[in-house]
XYZ file of C-alpha atoms in Angstrom:
762
model
C -134.501 -66.507 52.829
C -132.674 -67.678 49.850
C -135.851 -68.573 48.083
C -137.251 -65.121 48.729
C -134.171 -63.518 47.336
C -134.366 -65.776 44.332
C -138.019 -64.904 43.774
C -137.229 -61.253 43.928
C -134.691 -61.647 41.176
C -137.024 -63.541 38.935
C -139.953 -61.150 38.961
C -138.250 -58.335 37.037
C -137.118 -60.853 34.491
C -140.651 -62.091 33.949
C -141.870 -58.560 33.554
C -139.249 -57.959 30.930
C -140.317 -61.085 29.042
C -143.912 -60.026 29.151
C -142.996 -56.623 27.822
C -141.116 -58.243 24.926
C -144.075 -60.442 24.174
C -146.383 -57.471 24.080
C -144.055 -55.246 22.058
C -142.501 -57.687 19.537
C -143.843 -59.466 16.498
C -145.413 -62.819 17.056
C -142.751 -64.406 14.854
C -140.135 -63.537 17.429
C -142.046 -64.818 20.472
C -140.491 -68.246 20.228
C -136.988 -67.318 21.419
C -138.478 -65.159 24.213
C -140.642 -68.000 25.486
C -137.698 -70.412 25.187
C -135.790 -68.231 27.669
C -138.553 -68.908 30.216
C -137.866 -72.634 30.033
C -134.156 -72.169 30.106
C -134.336 -70.178 33.404
C -134.356 -71.378 37.025
C -136.491 -74.350 38.121
C -140.143 -73.507 38.777
C -139.680 -70.390 36.696
C -142.367 -71.581 34.334
C -144.910 -71.799 37.088
C -143.993 -68.444 38.377
C -144.087 -67.014 34.834
C -147.556 -68.415 34.335
C -148.694 -66.852 37.565
C -147.193 -63.606 36.480
C -148.811 -63.945 33.031
C -152.218 -64.590 34.541
C -151.836 -61.529 36.744
C -150.863 -59.466 33.709
C -153.888 -60.732 31.758
C -156.207 -59.819 34.577
C -154.738 -56.373 34.655
C -155.297 -55.945 30.950
C -158.846 -57.223 31.172
C -159.549 -54.649 33.833
C -158.082 -51.926 31.675
C -160.146 -53.035 28.657
C -163.252 -53.082 30.736
C -162.491 -49.593 32.002
C -161.923 -48.375 28.480
C -165.140 -49.934 27.171
C -167.094 -48.426 30.000
C -165.503 -45.103 29.229
C -166.326 -45.207 25.485
C -169.663 -47.013 25.560
C -171.776 -43.896 25.301
C -169.796 -42.642 22.328
C -170.302 -46.006 20.621
C -174.004 -45.802 21.171
C -174.102 -42.307 19.797
C -172.167 -43.408 16.713
C -174.598 -46.222 16.078
C -177.459 -43.791 16.351
C -175.809 -41.561 13.808
C -175.255 -44.424 11.443
C -178.878 -45.330 11.599
C -179.781 -41.785 10.727
C -177.606 -41.765 7.526
C -178.793 -45.156 6.452
C -181.581 -43.739 4.346
C -179.284 -41.266 2.685
C -176.791 -44.017 2.032
C -179.387 -46.105 0.290
C -180.405 -43.169 -1.867
C -176.770 -42.561 -2.656
C -176.348 -46.171 -3.541
C -179.256 -46.010 -5.942
C -177.854 -42.885 -7.495
C -174.377 -44.367 -7.789
C -175.806 -47.527 -9.294
C -177.796 -45.516 -11.788
C -174.835 -43.350 -12.587
C -172.683 -46.436 -12.964
C -175.249 -47.950 -15.302
C -175.368 -44.831 -17.396
C -171.562 -44.740 -17.413
C -171.471 -48.373 -18.376
C -173.882 -47.845 -21.215
C -172.032 -44.769 -22.366
C -168.581 -46.503 -22.171
C -169.502 -49.654 -24.037
C -168.573 -48.113 -27.409
C -165.451 -46.696 -25.896
C -164.640 -50.055 -24.432
C -165.237 -51.680 -27.807
C -163.036 -49.179 -29.581
C -160.512 -49.371 -26.784
C -160.425 -53.127 -27.102
C -159.987 -52.735 -30.859
C -157.166 -50.331 -30.238
C -155.647 -52.710 -27.753
C -156.053 -55.574 -30.182
C -154.499 -53.519 -32.960
C -151.699 -52.513 -30.723
C -151.170 -56.140 -29.787
C -151.299 -57.144 -33.439
C -148.952 -54.333 -34.324
C -146.620 -55.414 -31.613
C -146.898 -59.029 -32.754
C -146.315 -57.997 -36.346
C -143.290 -56.050 -35.327
C -142.066 -59.031 -33.385
C -142.787 -61.355 -36.308
C -141.017 -59.030 -38.691
C -138.070 -58.918 -36.399
C -138.034 -62.691 -36.076
C -138.605 -63.176 -39.778
C -135.778 -60.798 -40.541
C -133.685 -62.984 -38.292
C -134.943 -66.207 -39.929
C -135.056 -65.124 -43.543
C -131.254 -65.320 -44.098
C -131.333 -68.814 -42.636
C -134.154 -69.832 -44.930
C -132.500 -68.171 -47.885
C -129.251 -69.993 -47.175
C -131.107 -73.263 -46.758
C -132.960 -72.633 -50.003
C -129.621 -71.874 -51.607
C -128.357 -75.177 -50.215
C -131.263 -77.014 -51.835
C -130.607 -75.303 -55.138
C -126.932 -76.240 -54.957
C -127.871 -79.828 -54.235
C -130.246 -79.844 -57.182
C -127.610 -78.274 -59.406
C -125.044 -80.874 -58.150
C -122.817 -78.117 -56.824
C -121.903 -80.271 -53.889
C -118.723 -78.535 -52.871
C -120.583 -75.201 -52.681
C -123.374 -76.943 -50.817
C -120.912 -78.128 -48.189
C -119.571 -74.601 -47.802
C -123.161 -73.357 -47.394
C -123.715 -75.975 -44.716
C -120.680 -74.681 -42.843
C -122.062 -71.143 -42.970
C -125.470 -72.311 -41.772
C -123.959 -74.210 -38.863
C -121.448 -71.573 -37.808
C -123.313 -68.319 -38.539
C -127.030 -68.676 -39.168
C -128.345 -71.551 -37.090
C -127.102 -70.113 -33.773
C -129.360 -67.069 -34.330
C -132.528 -69.126 -34.663
C -131.635 -72.243 -32.741
C -134.755 -71.805 -30.514
C -137.096 -72.534 -33.417
C -138.200 -76.006 -34.290
C -137.685 -75.568 -38.012
C -134.039 -74.808 -37.252
C -133.722 -78.026 -35.323
C -135.209 -79.902 -38.259
C -132.706 -78.261 -40.573
C -129.854 -79.047 -38.224
C -130.989 -82.676 -38.039
C -131.210 -82.826 -41.839
C -127.665 -81.599 -42.535
C -125.864 -84.890 -41.681
C -128.177 -86.715 -44.062
C -127.428 -84.162 -46.768
C -123.708 -84.633 -46.161
C -124.066 -88.393 -46.510
C -126.104 -87.884 -49.654
C -123.354 -85.674 -51.052
C -120.730 -88.283 -50.182
C -122.756 -91.019 -51.835
C -123.519 -88.931 -54.898
C -119.922 -87.767 -55.298
C -118.694 -91.320 -54.795
C -121.202 -92.502 -57.380
C -119.913 -89.853 -59.779
C -116.370 -91.003 -59.048
C -117.339 -94.612 -59.757
C -118.920 -93.542 -63.024
C -115.761 -91.601 -63.835
C -113.531 -94.571 -63.048
C -115.701 -96.871 -65.126
C -115.681 -94.375 -67.976
C -111.906 -93.984 -68.076
C -111.551 -97.761 -67.804
C -113.731 -98.201 -70.871
C -112.112 -95.373 -72.781
C -108.518 -95.776 -71.616
C -107.593 -97.197 -75.029
C -108.940 -94.060 -76.738
C -107.098 -91.872 -74.238
C -103.894 -93.847 -74.754
C -104.239 -93.847 -78.533
C -104.581 -90.072 -78.573
C -101.711 -89.654 -76.139
C -99.478 -91.889 -78.275
C -100.323 -89.762 -81.308
C -99.502 -86.605 -79.233
C -102.245 -84.546 -80.554
C -104.347 -83.503 -77.540
C -103.768 -83.363 -73.806
C -105.625 -85.676 -71.497
C -107.793 -82.896 -70.077
C -109.043 -82.285 -73.608
C -110.401 -85.824 -73.629
C -111.461 -86.475 -70.054
C -113.665 -84.478 -67.693
C -111.879 -84.764 -64.358
C -114.463 -82.678 -62.486
C -115.933 -85.749 -60.700
C -112.529 -86.435 -59.176
C -112.004 -82.826 -58.173
C -115.495 -82.565 -56.697
C -115.198 -85.790 -54.803
C -111.762 -84.871 -53.490
C -112.957 -81.415 -52.377
C -116.072 -82.860 -50.833
C -114.216 -85.466 -48.826
C -111.649 -82.851 -47.857
C -114.375 -80.550 -46.556
C -115.968 -83.461 -44.730
C -112.637 -84.287 -43.140
C -112.609 -87.748 -44.729
C -109.914 -87.193 -47.351
C -107.962 -90.308 -46.337
C -110.961 -92.543 -47.018
C -111.317 -91.067 -50.480
C -107.611 -91.443 -51.258
C -107.595 -95.075 -50.127
C -110.690 -95.878 -52.160
C -109.360 -94.157 -55.282
C -106.000 -95.899 -55.116
C -107.574 -99.273 -54.399
C -109.950 -98.982 -57.342
C -107.227 -97.778 -59.696
C -104.997 -100.670 -58.705
C -107.840 -103.045 -59.533
C -108.274 -101.316 -62.876
C -104.524 -101.512 -63.469
C -104.640 -105.277 -63.056
C -107.538 -105.481 -65.507
C -105.746 -103.252 -68.012
C -102.565 -105.309 -67.727
C -104.418 -108.568 -68.374
C -104.100 -109.285 -72.119
C -106.515 -111.122 -74.350
C -105.558 -114.709 -75.011
C -105.328 -114.124 -78.780
C -103.503 -110.801 -78.512
C -100.497 -112.173 -80.412
C -102.558 -112.956 -83.506
C -103.035 -109.385 -84.769
C -101.339 -106.048 -84.342
C -104.671 -104.587 -83.232
C -104.530 -106.808 -80.165
C -101.161 -105.382 -79.170
C -102.231 -101.832 -80.032
C -105.297 -102.025 -77.818
C -103.200 -103.474 -75.001
C -100.667 -100.630 -75.187
C -103.219 -97.839 -75.591
C -105.131 -99.042 -72.543
C -101.997 -98.958 -70.430
C -100.943 -95.557 -71.765
C -104.425 -94.207 -71.103
C -104.314 -95.497 -67.553
C -100.958 -93.945 -66.674
C -101.630 -90.692 -68.514
C -104.691 -90.240 -66.301
C -102.670 -91.064 -63.196
C -99.971 -88.595 -64.196
C -102.574 -85.895 -64.636
C -104.111 -86.694 -61.255
C -100.619 -86.558 -59.731
C -99.968 -83.046 -61.007
C -103.360 -81.411 -60.493
C -104.310 -82.789 -57.076
C -102.525 -82.509 -53.777
C -101.857 -85.894 -52.284
C -104.554 -87.953 -53.997
C -101.721 -89.868 -55.659
C -98.026 -89.395 -54.984
C -94.925 -89.943 -57.060
C -94.022 -92.906 -54.876
C -97.462 -94.412 -55.532
C -97.255 -93.951 -59.312
C -93.683 -95.299 -59.356
C -94.756 -98.383 -57.432
C -97.738 -98.854 -59.730
C -95.566 -98.401 -62.828
C -92.913 -100.852 -61.637
C -95.606 -103.442 -60.977
C -97.152 -102.759 -64.376
C -93.792 -102.808 -66.152
C -92.936 -106.249 -64.790
C -96.334 -107.535 -65.915
C -96.017 -105.870 -69.329
C -92.603 -107.403 -69.946
C -93.806 -110.850 -68.883
C -96.886 -110.563 -71.131
C -94.874 -109.369 -74.127
C -92.308 -112.126 -73.647
C -95.018 -114.749 -73.523
C -97.164 -113.485 -76.400
C -94.367 -112.401 -78.700
C -92.958 -115.923 -78.538
C -96.051 -117.049 -80.461
C -95.458 -114.566 -83.268
C -94.224 -116.249 -86.417
C -94.852 -113.350 -88.771
C -91.891 -110.910 -88.895
C -94.187 -108.116 -90.046
C -96.256 -108.576 -86.900
C -93.105 -108.629 -84.748
C -91.952 -105.418 -86.453
C -95.328 -103.798 -85.807
C -95.017 -104.919 -82.195
C -91.576 -103.318 -81.970
C -92.910 -100.042 -83.375
C -95.757 -100.091 -80.874
C -93.352 -100.748 -78.002
C -91.147 -97.836 -79.112
C -94.128 -95.452 -79.319
C -95.432 -96.829 -76.031
C -92.048 -96.329 -74.325
C -91.477 -92.867 -75.797
C -94.964 -91.755 -74.769
C -94.641 -92.875 -71.167
C -91.076 -91.613 -70.977
C -92.467 -88.224 -71.910
C -94.654 -88.428 -68.809
C -91.658 -89.205 -66.612
C -91.930 -92.981 -66.359
C -88.647 -94.976 -66.645
C -88.688 -97.264 -69.713
C -85.157 -98.660 -69.927
C -86.429 -102.173 -69.258
C -88.699 -101.900 -72.298
C -85.757 -101.092 -74.541
C -83.891 -104.039 -73.013
C -86.904 -106.168 -73.897
C -86.700 -104.881 -77.466
C -83.295 -106.477 -77.796
C -84.815 -109.799 -76.810
C -87.616 -109.281 -79.310
C -85.036 -108.264 -81.903
C -83.493 -111.730 -81.613
C -86.937 -113.235 -82.015
C -87.605 -110.923 -84.956
C -84.421 -112.147 -86.574
C -85.537 -115.727 -85.970
C -88.870 -115.067 -87.679
C -87.015 -113.364 -90.528
C -84.718 -116.358 -90.840
C -87.714 -118.689 -90.983
C -89.426 -116.501 -93.551
C -86.316 -116.240 -95.686
C -85.782 -119.983 -95.391
C -89.089 -120.355 -97.209
C -88.051 -117.680 -99.710
C -84.789 -119.494 -100.408
C -86.567 -122.825 -100.747
C -88.957 -121.332 -103.280
C -86.063 -119.826 -105.233
C -84.261 -123.157 -105.312
C -87.441 -124.975 -106.316
C -88.036 -122.582 -109.210
C -84.447 -122.658 -110.481
C -83.685 -124.740 -113.568
C -79.986 -125.010 -112.607
C -78.848 -123.925 -116.013
C -76.669 -120.929 -116.920
C -78.693 -117.763 -117.501
C -79.050 -117.163 -121.258
C -79.052 -113.593 -122.589
C -79.576 -112.487 -126.173
C -79.110 -108.717 -125.983
C -77.740 -105.838 -123.940
C -81.051 -105.186 -122.170
C -81.155 -108.683 -120.754
C -77.494 -108.383 -119.765
C -78.124 -105.138 -117.905
C -81.211 -106.606 -116.257
C -79.092 -109.382 -114.740
C -76.224 -107.040 -113.827
C -78.660 -104.706 -112.046
C -79.639 -107.571 -109.768
C -76.277 -109.195 -109.210
C -72.747 -107.717 -109.178
C -71.187 -109.979 -111.821
C -67.862 -108.740 -113.168
C -65.900 -110.528 -115.866
C -64.171 -108.479 -118.615
C -63.813 -111.509 -120.849
C -67.498 -112.282 -120.539
C -68.399 -108.694 -121.406
C -66.376 -108.951 -124.609
C -68.271 -112.020 -125.774
C -70.946 -111.445 -128.371
C -74.633 -112.172 -127.939
C -76.206 -114.611 -127.394
C -74.231 -115.832 -124.424
C -74.785 -117.304 -120.963
C -73.895 -116.236 -117.484
C -72.112 -119.063 -115.660
C -74.558 -118.997 -112.733
C -78.203 -119.995 -112.781
C -81.214 -117.790 -112.116
C -81.244 -118.494 -108.361
C -78.008 -116.556 -107.784
C -79.309 -113.012 -108.493
C -82.540 -113.878 -106.720
C -80.643 -115.052 -103.635
C -78.497 -111.920 -103.702
C -81.555 -109.675 -103.917
C -83.250 -111.513 -101.078
C -80.187 -111.193 -98.844
C -80.318 -107.424 -99.398
C -84.046 -107.481 -98.667
C -83.269 -109.343 -95.459
C -80.766 -106.648 -94.492
C -83.406 -103.986 -95.135
C -85.922 -105.938 -93.062
C -83.413 -106.371 -90.243
C -82.605 -102.666 -90.397
C -86.259 -101.769 -89.899
C -86.170 -103.213 -86.403
C -83.123 -101.128 -85.484
C -84.881 -97.882 -86.351
C -86.037 -95.697 -83.451
C -84.153 -97.800 -80.907
C -81.888 -94.866 -80.061
C -78.776 -96.902 -80.907
C -75.524 -95.725 -82.423
C -74.552 -96.435 -86.022
C -71.848 -98.807 -84.774
C -74.369 -100.866 -82.833
C -76.748 -100.933 -85.789
C -73.907 -101.967 -88.094
C -72.971 -104.766 -85.718
C -76.595 -105.933 -85.475
C -76.997 -105.963 -89.256
C -73.796 -107.910 -89.815
C -74.590 -110.451 -87.125
C -78.104 -111.033 -88.413
C -76.781 -111.303 -91.992
C -74.209 -113.820 -90.825
C -76.985 -115.858 -89.247
C -78.850 -115.734 -92.539
C -75.807 -116.965 -94.431
C -74.429 -119.516 -91.979
C -77.700 -120.953 -90.771
C -80.574 -120.329 -93.112
C -78.986 -120.179 -96.540
C -76.431 -122.825 -95.642
C -79.157 -125.141 -94.356
C -81.273 -124.563 -97.463
C -78.285 -125.294 -99.693
C -77.454 -128.476 -97.808
C -81.071 -129.637 -97.953
C -81.155 -128.827 -101.651
C -77.949 -130.740 -102.283
C -79.300 -133.811 -100.502
C -82.600 -133.905 -102.377
C -82.974 -137.076 -104.429
C -84.116 -135.300 -107.582
C -80.982 -133.138 -107.717
C -78.723 -134.794 -110.238
C -75.068 -134.479 -111.012
C -75.625 -131.663 -113.496
C -77.583 -129.697 -110.931
C -74.902 -130.300 -108.321
C -72.251 -128.963 -110.677
C -74.370 -125.845 -111.248
C -74.819 -125.461 -107.480
C -71.044 -125.443 -107.088
C -70.844 -122.700 -109.721
C -73.614 -120.752 -107.981
C -71.970 -120.908 -104.554
C -68.752 -119.618 -106.047
C -70.454 -116.499 -107.379
C -72.437 -115.995 -104.188
C -69.201 -116.164 -102.245
C -67.682 -113.505 -104.478
C -70.731 -111.308 -103.941
C -70.253 -111.212 -100.151
C -67.866 -108.281 -100.396
C -70.612 -106.318 -102.161
C -73.003 -107.177 -99.339
C -70.474 -105.798 -96.869
C -70.265 -102.603 -98.932
C -74.046 -102.495 -98.967
C -74.179 -102.590 -95.143
C -71.411 -99.990 -94.940
C -73.381 -97.611 -97.155
C -76.389 -98.005 -94.852
C -74.600 -97.456 -91.539
C -71.636 -95.319 -92.671
C -69.355 -97.521 -90.573
C -66.130 -98.392 -92.335
C -65.191 -102.035 -92.674
C -61.733 -101.108 -91.457
C -63.086 -100.387 -87.979
C -61.489 -102.674 -85.422
C -64.709 -104.111 -84.030
C -66.542 -104.437 -87.329
C -67.968 -107.934 -87.779
C -67.088 -109.625 -91.068
C -69.545 -111.634 -93.127
C -68.998 -115.361 -93.034
C -69.960 -115.997 -96.638
C -66.628 -117.630 -97.454
C -67.061 -120.451 -94.963
C -70.781 -120.779 -95.701
C -70.434 -121.295 -99.435
C -67.254 -123.307 -99.061
C -69.112 -125.748 -96.828
C -71.955 -125.873 -99.359
C -69.471 -126.596 -102.155
C -67.855 -129.345 -100.121
C -71.270 -130.839 -99.479
C -72.120 -130.580 -103.182
C -68.831 -132.185 -104.099
C -69.428 -134.975 -101.619
C -72.921 -135.428 -103.017
C -71.465 -135.552 -106.527
C -69.148 -138.314 -105.457
C -71.981 -140.130 -103.688
C -74.430 -139.839 -106.589
C -71.748 -140.748 -109.087
C -70.961 -143.873 -107.099
C -74.674 -144.642 -106.806
C -74.988 -144.353 -110.557
C -72.018 -146.656 -110.988
C -73.724 -149.134 -108.662
C -76.849 -148.971 -110.814
C -74.831 -149.886 -113.906
C -72.907 -152.605 -112.076
C -76.164 -154.150 -110.943
C -76.997 -154.606 -114.625
C -73.993 -156.930 -115.058
C -75.020 -160.392 -116.197
C -71.875 -162.536 -116.367
C -71.934 -166.201 -117.278
C -69.432 -167.266 -114.664
C -69.197 -170.792 -116.102
C -68.463 -169.825 -119.742
C -65.642 -171.741 -121.341
C -64.589 -168.979 -123.731
C -64.909 -165.151 -123.575
C -67.139 -163.213 -125.972
C -64.195 -161.346 -127.412
C -65.601 -157.921 -126.483
C -66.345 -155.990 -123.301
C -69.679 -156.326 -121.541
C -72.448 -153.989 -122.658
C -73.234 -152.661 -119.182
C -69.618 -151.630 -118.733
C -69.421 -149.801 -122.048
C -72.637 -147.939 -121.141
C -71.133 -147.050 -117.814
C -67.942 -145.741 -119.411
C -69.911 -143.652 -121.900
C -71.959 -142.239 -119.038
C -68.822 -141.326 -117.135
C -67.347 -139.610 -120.179
C -70.479 -137.473 -120.596
C -70.576 -136.627 -116.918
C -66.995 -135.506 -116.756
C -67.541 -133.270 -119.743
C -70.010 -131.321 -117.567
C -67.132 -130.271 -115.354
C -65.792 -128.150 -118.173
C -68.632 -125.715 -117.294
C -67.271 -125.078 -113.841
C -66.056 -121.451 -113.340
C -62.469 -120.879 -114.365
C -62.350 -117.071 -114.526
C -59.430 -117.042 -112.097
C -56.517 -119.243 -111.219
C -58.100 -120.113 -107.882
C -61.301 -121.148 -109.572
C -59.416 -123.148 -112.165
C -57.556 -124.982 -109.427
C -60.778 -125.592 -107.550
C -62.511 -126.839 -110.697
C -59.681 -129.178 -111.580
C -59.583 -130.564 -108.076
C -63.307 -131.264 -108.010
C -63.232 -132.909 -111.415
C -60.147 -134.946 -110.637
C -61.505 -136.022 -107.255
C -64.802 -137.047 -108.816
C -63.075 -138.959 -111.557
C -60.666 -140.695 -109.178
C -63.530 -141.476 -106.802
C -65.562 -142.962 -109.658
C -62.681 -145.123 -110.878
C -61.856 -146.315 -107.385
C -65.492 -147.095 -106.670
C -65.810 -148.956 -109.979
C -62.662 -150.924 -109.242
C -63.919 -151.785 -105.770
C -67.332 -152.790 -107.139
C -65.769 -155.087 -109.739
C -63.504 -156.650 -107.112
C -66.489 -157.243 -104.834
C -68.310 -158.847 -107.725
C -65.512 -161.403 -108.110
C -65.315 -162.075 -104.381
C -69.052 -162.166 -103.727
C -69.833 -165.007 -101.336
C -72.933 -165.852 -103.342
C -70.709 -166.582 -106.327
C -69.507 -170.188 -105.891
C -67.813 -170.955 -109.256
C -65.810 -168.985 -111.773
C -64.452 -170.444 -115.005
C -61.303 -169.320 -116.758
C -63.439 -168.101 -119.650
C -65.370 -165.870 -117.215
C -62.070 -164.554 -115.848
C -60.933 -163.752 -119.392
C -64.243 -161.987 -120.103
C -63.911 -160.041 -116.855
C -60.380 -159.130 -117.901
C -61.738 -157.582 -121.105
C -64.012 -155.347 -119.017
C -61.148 -154.279 -116.791
C -59.090 -153.466 -119.879
C -61.858 -151.086 -120.981
C -61.757 -149.462 -117.567
C -58.018 -149.009 -117.882
C -58.410 -147.569 -121.378
C -60.959 -145.103 -119.998
C -58.561 -144.115 -117.247
C -55.703 -143.657 -119.687
C -57.844 -141.548 -122.052
C -57.637 -138.605 -119.604
C -61.409 -138.106 -119.082
C -60.516 -135.228 -116.787
C -57.390 -133.216 -117.505
C -54.766 -132.683 -114.884
C -53.775 -136.209 -113.873
C -50.074 -136.911 -113.965
C -48.899 -140.049 -115.688
C -50.915 -143.172 -114.972
C -52.313 -141.860 -111.692
C -55.897 -142.575 -112.687
C -55.021 -146.064 -113.966
C -53.679 -146.948 -110.539
C -57.298 -147.048 -109.374
C -57.521 -150.435 -111.138
C -54.073 -151.748 -110.116
C -55.467 -154.236 -107.608
C -57.745 -155.761 -110.241
C -55.032 -155.710 -112.892
C -52.471 -157.568 -110.799
C -55.047 -160.082 -109.622
C -56.278 -160.794 -113.157
C -52.729 -160.939 -114.539
C -51.870 -163.520 -111.893
C -54.774 -165.720 -112.978
C -54.394 -165.055 -116.708
C -50.646 -165.889 -116.733
C -50.976 -168.469 -113.949
C -47.698 -167.206 -112.531
C -48.163 -168.634 -109.032
C -44.579 -169.531 -108.516
C -43.496 -165.945 -109.009
C -46.284 -164.673 -106.762
C -45.440 -167.088 -103.971
C -41.720 -166.535 -104.321
C -41.895 -162.735 -104.372
C -44.707 -162.289 -101.873
C -43.883 -159.605 -99.362
C -41.082 -158.130 -101.490
C -41.359 -154.407 -102.346
C -40.487 -155.122 -105.945
C -42.982 -157.977 -106.281
C -44.817 -158.037 -109.588
C -48.056 -158.872 -107.734
C -47.548 -156.618 -104.754
C -51.226 -155.478 -104.690
C -52.646 -159.027 -104.662
C -53.801 -160.067 -101.229
C -53.336 -163.785 -100.478
C -56.816 -164.036 -99.055
C -58.275 -162.503 -102.220
C -56.253 -164.831 -104.437
C -57.275 -167.843 -102.311
C -60.967 -166.961 -102.526
C -60.928 -166.607 -106.289
C -58.757 -169.687 -106.772
C -61.138 -171.843 -104.737
C -64.039 -170.667 -106.924
C -62.025 -171.695 -110.023
C -61.041 -175.046 -108.442
C -64.646 -175.974 -107.865
C -65.537 -175.027 -111.407
C -62.658 -177.092 -112.757
C -63.850 -180.141 -110.904
C -67.423 -179.873 -112.079
C -66.706 -178.952 -115.666
C -64.033 -181.644 -116.184
C -65.668 -184.872 -115.158
C -63.097 -186.879 -117.057
C -60.210 -184.626 -116.152
C -58.669 -187.459 -114.100
C -58.180 -189.423 -117.294
C -56.149 -186.589 -118.929
C -52.653 -186.097 -117.650
C -52.465 -182.327 -118.293
C -55.716 -181.699 -116.542
C -54.626 -183.892 -113.656
C -51.410 -181.919 -113.346
C -53.246 -178.614 -113.456
C -55.659 -179.807 -110.769
C -52.778 -180.873 -108.585
C -51.114 -177.534 -109.128
C -54.296 -175.688 -108.088
C -54.565 -177.783 -104.964
C -50.909 -177.189 -104.173
C -51.294 -173.405 -104.633
C -54.432 -173.446 -102.542
C -52.584 -175.173 -99.723
C -49.720 -172.692 -99.929
C -52.098 -169.712 -99.993
C -53.964 -171.086 -96.981
C -50.718 -171.513 -95.148
C -49.778 -167.967 -96.076
C -53.158 -166.628 -94.961
C -52.979 -168.555 -91.679
C -49.524 -167.194 -91.053
C -50.763 -163.664 -91.655
C -53.641 -164.244 -89.203
C -51.303 -165.532 -86.505
C -48.955 -162.630 -87.077
C -51.848 -160.239 -86.764
């Protein structure tokens, strides 16, 4: 019962499904059929049964319909067969008509095709024109780029590239030629970088080669650096790298290369110190380098900075100072040192004008000034030596007023008494004095030349001149005078003239001070004014000359004494003084007459002259006395006879007569004779044979033989004792001789005892 009820419910559903299948599109049948399978069990079987029944029903209906329309179909076929003939005729006619139409339309077709082709061409032309109008600006800009590259207008070329990339290429980016252009632009940029860098390298090499010309012109201040150098390669390269966004690379390269060039410029030639041209080229190269850098600093933005140029200048300045110190030390020519100073001043002033600090260069100039003075001193040492070599060391003779004025114009000699003397007459000094005076003034002028343009005050210049002049006087001239005085060929007469010369040179120092004052306009009364040391210089020279006079005079005395040829064993004297001694005395008289030529135009000079003459005379007498005493006591001399003592006494008497004849005025009493007092007392003791008095009074202040030393007396007495023994073989047979011999032996013993007592006491 349940199954029946279930079957009744399913049948309407199947009918509905069949209706959907019949009425819907075949594409939608799937879901409808799926509902059959999703239904109750056995629904499929029942649906199939229902479907078969439905098909049979439709077949029956189709059959009924076919049966119903079969006669009409037959009639239609019959009709079609009837019109078949007409259709064939119509077909023939249509075919013929079509053929005729085809033949008639061929020309039209041809012309139509031509029209179509023309229209297509016209359309294509229009399209091409439109595209070309779009491409032509690109091609024109690219052509312009090529022209700019050819014309080396690289900065403009880079700007054109920017326009192409930003404006023109996007319009035609679909075309292959555009892609080729786009691909070519990086290469063009690299080419521009390489070319601009090559131009920069050429520029750097050019300014390195011509930096001396640039510096020379800058030091002369005639033209500006842009008048001499084409800086366009730098500007172009800077702009190009800026446009390419690689400005830092360019700046680093430029600075690195310039630093390398700076080191090359600062490296001097090994023989730079030999000529002024070497120094000039060195300075002009450096000036040229920094003038270019200063220009780059002011006309470019950031390529070089003030900090960079200051660092570069400080490095260069240290190198320059070290180089100048080293090379200037080799300079021995003052003219070259002066030229170097002038170049340094121009060099410093030029770079100072461009804003570079140069104080250290002026400090260096003070070091070089000392060296300049040293070279001047060496040069003037040679000048002084030549003057001294050429001098005849005789007073300057003049025969007329012209010659007098000629000397006065060279040397400030003032003596009213001399002016009143008639011609011919002689200046007291020799020819070297005015020449020395002139050369000292020339030295002052030469020293002044170095002080010019140093931006120093008159006080500083005055101080420098006086100090350098003092060095000339105290070192150079003094040394030359001392060397001159010590030369073997300078005799006593020359030494006397040198003393006269130094006196007049000393007097001329005040005129040299006035000369410096006139140059600097600095009064000598100023507190810090340096005084000239001429007084001490020439006083020392005079003392040296005086000492040399004494030394040479004593040497001459020694030469005469060496000519002595005594017969120390003679029994009787010759009755006259020895020839060598008389020659010596005559020589001394002539020498001391020379001292009358010493300057006496003032009381001070007269006192000085008298002192020199007196000292020389006293020194000569003392040296002669000492030489004669040494002759008696010479250890090589073993025997002395009484006759030899008497002959020696005659020579001493001549010495005493010479001393008492006042060979040099000014001695009081018998002062000069006292030089021979030791000899006189010794000879008197032996001549008188007053041994008892000597021995009795020895050591007493009032002793007659106070100056006789026991040791001296013993030595001489022993020489006489030996002679007495040898010359008196038979003396032992004569009573007087025997007594005398005993007396000698007794005195000898007493003298030995006295000498031994003195030794023990000592």
